Coordinates of C-alpha atoms and ligand atoms in Angstrom, one line a residue:
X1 CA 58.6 -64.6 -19.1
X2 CA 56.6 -62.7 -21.7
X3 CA 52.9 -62.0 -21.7
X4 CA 51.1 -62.7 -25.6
X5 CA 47.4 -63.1 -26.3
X6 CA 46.1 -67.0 -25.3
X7 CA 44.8 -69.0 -28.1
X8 CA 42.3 -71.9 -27.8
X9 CA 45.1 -74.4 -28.0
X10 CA 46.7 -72.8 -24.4
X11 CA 43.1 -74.1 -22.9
X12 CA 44.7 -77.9 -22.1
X13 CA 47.5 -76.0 -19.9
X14 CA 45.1 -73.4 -18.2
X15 CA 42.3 -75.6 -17.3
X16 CA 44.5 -78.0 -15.0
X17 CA 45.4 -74.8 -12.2
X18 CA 42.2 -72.9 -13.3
X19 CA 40.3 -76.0 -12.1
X20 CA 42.0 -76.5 -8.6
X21 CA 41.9 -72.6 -8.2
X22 CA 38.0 -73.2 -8.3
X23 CA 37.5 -76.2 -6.6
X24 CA 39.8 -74.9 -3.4
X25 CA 36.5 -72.3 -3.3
X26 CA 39.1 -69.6 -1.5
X27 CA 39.3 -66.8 -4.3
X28 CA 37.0 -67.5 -7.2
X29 CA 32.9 -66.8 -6.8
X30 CA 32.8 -69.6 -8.8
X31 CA 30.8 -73.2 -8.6
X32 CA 33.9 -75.2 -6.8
X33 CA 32.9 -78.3 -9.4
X34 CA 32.3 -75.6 -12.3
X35 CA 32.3 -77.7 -15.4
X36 CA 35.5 -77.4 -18.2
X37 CA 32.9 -75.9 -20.9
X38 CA 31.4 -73.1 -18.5
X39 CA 34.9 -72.2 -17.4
X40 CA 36.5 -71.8 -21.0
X41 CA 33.5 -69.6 -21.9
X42 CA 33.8 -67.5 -19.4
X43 CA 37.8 -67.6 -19.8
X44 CA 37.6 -67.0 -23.8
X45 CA 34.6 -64.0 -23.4
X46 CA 33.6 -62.4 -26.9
X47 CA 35.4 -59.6 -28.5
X48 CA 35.9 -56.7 -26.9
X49 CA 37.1 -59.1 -24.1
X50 CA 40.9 -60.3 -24.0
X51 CA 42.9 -63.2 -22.7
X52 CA 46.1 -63.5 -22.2
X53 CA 49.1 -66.0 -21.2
X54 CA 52.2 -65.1 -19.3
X55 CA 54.3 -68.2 -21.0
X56 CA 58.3 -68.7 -19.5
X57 CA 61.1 -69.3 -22.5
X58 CA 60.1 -72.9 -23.0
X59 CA 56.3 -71.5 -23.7
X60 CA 55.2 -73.1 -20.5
X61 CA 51.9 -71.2 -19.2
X62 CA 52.4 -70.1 -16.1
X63 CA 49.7 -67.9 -15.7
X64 CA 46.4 -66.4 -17.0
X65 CA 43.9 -63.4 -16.8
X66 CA 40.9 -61.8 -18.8
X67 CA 39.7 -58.9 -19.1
X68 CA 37.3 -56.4 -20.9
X69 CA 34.4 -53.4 -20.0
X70 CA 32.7 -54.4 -16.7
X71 CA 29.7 -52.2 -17.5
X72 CA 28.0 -51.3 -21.0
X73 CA 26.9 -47.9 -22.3
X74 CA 27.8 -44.9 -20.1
X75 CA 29.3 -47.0 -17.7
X76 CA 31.5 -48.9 -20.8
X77 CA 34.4 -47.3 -20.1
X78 CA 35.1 -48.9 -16.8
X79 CA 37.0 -52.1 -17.2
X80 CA 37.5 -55.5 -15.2
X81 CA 39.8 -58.4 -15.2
X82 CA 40.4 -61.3 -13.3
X83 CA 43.6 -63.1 -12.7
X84 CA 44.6 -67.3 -11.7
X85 CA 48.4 -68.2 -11.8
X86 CA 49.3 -71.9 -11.2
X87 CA 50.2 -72.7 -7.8
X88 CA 53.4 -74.5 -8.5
X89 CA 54.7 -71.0 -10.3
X90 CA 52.9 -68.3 -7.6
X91 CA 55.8 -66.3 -5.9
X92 CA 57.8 -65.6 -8.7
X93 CA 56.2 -62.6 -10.1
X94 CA 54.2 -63.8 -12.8
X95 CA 50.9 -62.3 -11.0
X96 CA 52.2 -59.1 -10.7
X97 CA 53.1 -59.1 -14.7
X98 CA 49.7 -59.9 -15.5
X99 CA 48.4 -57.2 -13.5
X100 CA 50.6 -54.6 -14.9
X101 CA 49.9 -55.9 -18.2
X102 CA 46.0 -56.0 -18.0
X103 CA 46.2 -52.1 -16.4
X104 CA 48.6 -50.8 -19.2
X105 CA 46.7 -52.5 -21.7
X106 CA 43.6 -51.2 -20.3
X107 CA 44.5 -47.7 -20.7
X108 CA 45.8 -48.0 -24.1
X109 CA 42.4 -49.5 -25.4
X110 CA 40.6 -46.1 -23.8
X111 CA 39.0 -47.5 -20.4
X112 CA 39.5 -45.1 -17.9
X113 CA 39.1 -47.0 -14.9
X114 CA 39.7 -50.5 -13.8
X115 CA 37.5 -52.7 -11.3
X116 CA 37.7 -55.3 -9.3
X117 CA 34.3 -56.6 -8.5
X118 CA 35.3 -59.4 -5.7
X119 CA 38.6 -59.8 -4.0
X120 CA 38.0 -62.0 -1.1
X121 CA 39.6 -60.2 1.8
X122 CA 41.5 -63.1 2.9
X123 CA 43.1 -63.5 -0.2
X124 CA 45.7 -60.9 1.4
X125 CA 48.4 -61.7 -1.2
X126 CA 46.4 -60.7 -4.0
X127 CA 44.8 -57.7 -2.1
X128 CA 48.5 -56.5 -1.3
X129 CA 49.7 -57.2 -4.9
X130 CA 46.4 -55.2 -6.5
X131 CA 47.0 -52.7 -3.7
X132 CA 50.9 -52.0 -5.2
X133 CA 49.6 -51.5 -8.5
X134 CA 47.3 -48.7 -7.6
X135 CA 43.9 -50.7 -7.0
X136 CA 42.0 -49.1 -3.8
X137 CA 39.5 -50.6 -1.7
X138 CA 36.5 -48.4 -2.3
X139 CA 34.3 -51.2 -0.7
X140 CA 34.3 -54.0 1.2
X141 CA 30.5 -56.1 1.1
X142 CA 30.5 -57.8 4.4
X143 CA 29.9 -61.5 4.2
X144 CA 29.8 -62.0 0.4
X145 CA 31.9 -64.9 0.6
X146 CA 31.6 -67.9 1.8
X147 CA 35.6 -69.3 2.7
X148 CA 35.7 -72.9 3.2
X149 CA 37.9 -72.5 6.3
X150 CA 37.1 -69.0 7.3
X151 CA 33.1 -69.1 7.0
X152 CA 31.5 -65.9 6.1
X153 CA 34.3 -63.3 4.9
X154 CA 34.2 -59.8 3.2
X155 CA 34.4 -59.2 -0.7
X156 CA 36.8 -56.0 -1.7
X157 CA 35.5 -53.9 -4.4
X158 CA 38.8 -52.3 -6.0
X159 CA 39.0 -49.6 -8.3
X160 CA 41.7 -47.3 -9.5
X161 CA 41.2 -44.3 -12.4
X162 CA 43.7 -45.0 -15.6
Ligands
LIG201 C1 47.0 -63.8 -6.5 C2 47.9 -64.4 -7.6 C3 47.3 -63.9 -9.0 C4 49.3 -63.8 -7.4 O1 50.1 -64.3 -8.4 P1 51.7 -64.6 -8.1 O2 52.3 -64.9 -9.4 O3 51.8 -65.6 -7.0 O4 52.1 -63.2 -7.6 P2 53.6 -62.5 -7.6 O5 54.7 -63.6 -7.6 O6 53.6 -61.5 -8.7 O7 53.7 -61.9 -6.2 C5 52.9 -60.8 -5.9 C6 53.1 -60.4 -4.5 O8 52.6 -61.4 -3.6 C7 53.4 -61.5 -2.5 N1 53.8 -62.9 -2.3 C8 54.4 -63.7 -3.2 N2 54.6 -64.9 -2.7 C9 53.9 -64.9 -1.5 C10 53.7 -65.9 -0.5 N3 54.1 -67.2 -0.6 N4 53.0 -65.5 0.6 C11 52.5 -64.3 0.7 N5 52.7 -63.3 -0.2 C12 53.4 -63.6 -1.3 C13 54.6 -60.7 -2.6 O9 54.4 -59.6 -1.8 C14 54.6 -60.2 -4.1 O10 54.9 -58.9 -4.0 P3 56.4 -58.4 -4.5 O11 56.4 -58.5 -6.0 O12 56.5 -57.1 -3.9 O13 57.4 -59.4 -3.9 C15 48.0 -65.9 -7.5 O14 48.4 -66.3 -6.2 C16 46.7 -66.6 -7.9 O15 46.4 -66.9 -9.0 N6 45.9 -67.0 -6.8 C17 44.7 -67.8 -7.0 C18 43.6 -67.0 -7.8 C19 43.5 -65.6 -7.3 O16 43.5 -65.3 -6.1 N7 43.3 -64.6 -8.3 C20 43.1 -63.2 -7.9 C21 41.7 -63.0 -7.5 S1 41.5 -61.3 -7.0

């Protein structure tokens, strides 16, 4: 597997998982039907924002995350990311390369923090994941989300200095 900057051509191989990631309505504060064109824009964000592709040796996409500064001005040097792997790849690591990559990458571009605005605190394996890669819980906003199965649930606010 190797991780390399997505070009708009990788958009026919993310949307297919990015889409079903949405419309399960389990991790994503996301409209569960959002449309292909609202998604891609808010994949592909302007410059200084980055996306990238973890691809296998065939150049399969396997996975996908964005990130860029979650604040302006003073606050500018705080980053964010957010992260979808395809179901029929999750387990095999790819998640946790995309994390390392997005941190690692982060600090060499000069952020000196990374948050996570809203991991849904059912989503245990990616609160476990972001937990080994140094992300805290610095707070949980009771009821935030709405699970389709588990009704009103906690979003995690998870941060970590670089
Ligand atoms: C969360 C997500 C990014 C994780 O990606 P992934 O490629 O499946 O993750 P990894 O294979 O790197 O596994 C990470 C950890 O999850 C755990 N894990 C893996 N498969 C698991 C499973 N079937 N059940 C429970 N935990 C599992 C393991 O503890 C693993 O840690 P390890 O490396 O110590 O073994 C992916 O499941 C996903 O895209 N989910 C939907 C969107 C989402 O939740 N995005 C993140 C929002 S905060």
């Amino acid at each position: 597997m190797r991780i390399r900057e997505a070009r708009l051509d990788d958009w026919s191989a993310i949307w297919p998982f990015m889409r079903d990631i949405a419309a399960a309505g389990e991790t994503f504060s996301w409209d569960r039907d959002i449309s292909e064109e609202r998604a891609r824009e808010r994949w592909f964000p302007e410059l200084p924002g980055r996306t990238v592709v973890a691809v296998d040796d065939d150049g399969a996409v396997l996975g996908t995350a964005v990130s860029g500064p979650n604040h302006e001005g003073p606050a500018g040097h705080v980053a964010t990311a957010s992260f979808m792997v395809d179901a029929a790849r999750a387990g095999r690591g790819v998640g946790r390369a995309l994390g390392r990559h997005v941190l690692d990458q982060a600090r060499a571009d000069g952020f000196r923090a990374m948050q996570f605005n809203a991991v849904v605190e059912t989503n245990t394996r990616a609160v476990a994941l972001w937990r080994s890669l140094g992300m805290e819980i610095v707070a949980t906003l009771p009821q935030a989300f709405h699970h389709p199965a588990h009704g009103y649930v906690g979003l995690h606010v998870m941060y970590q200095l670089l």
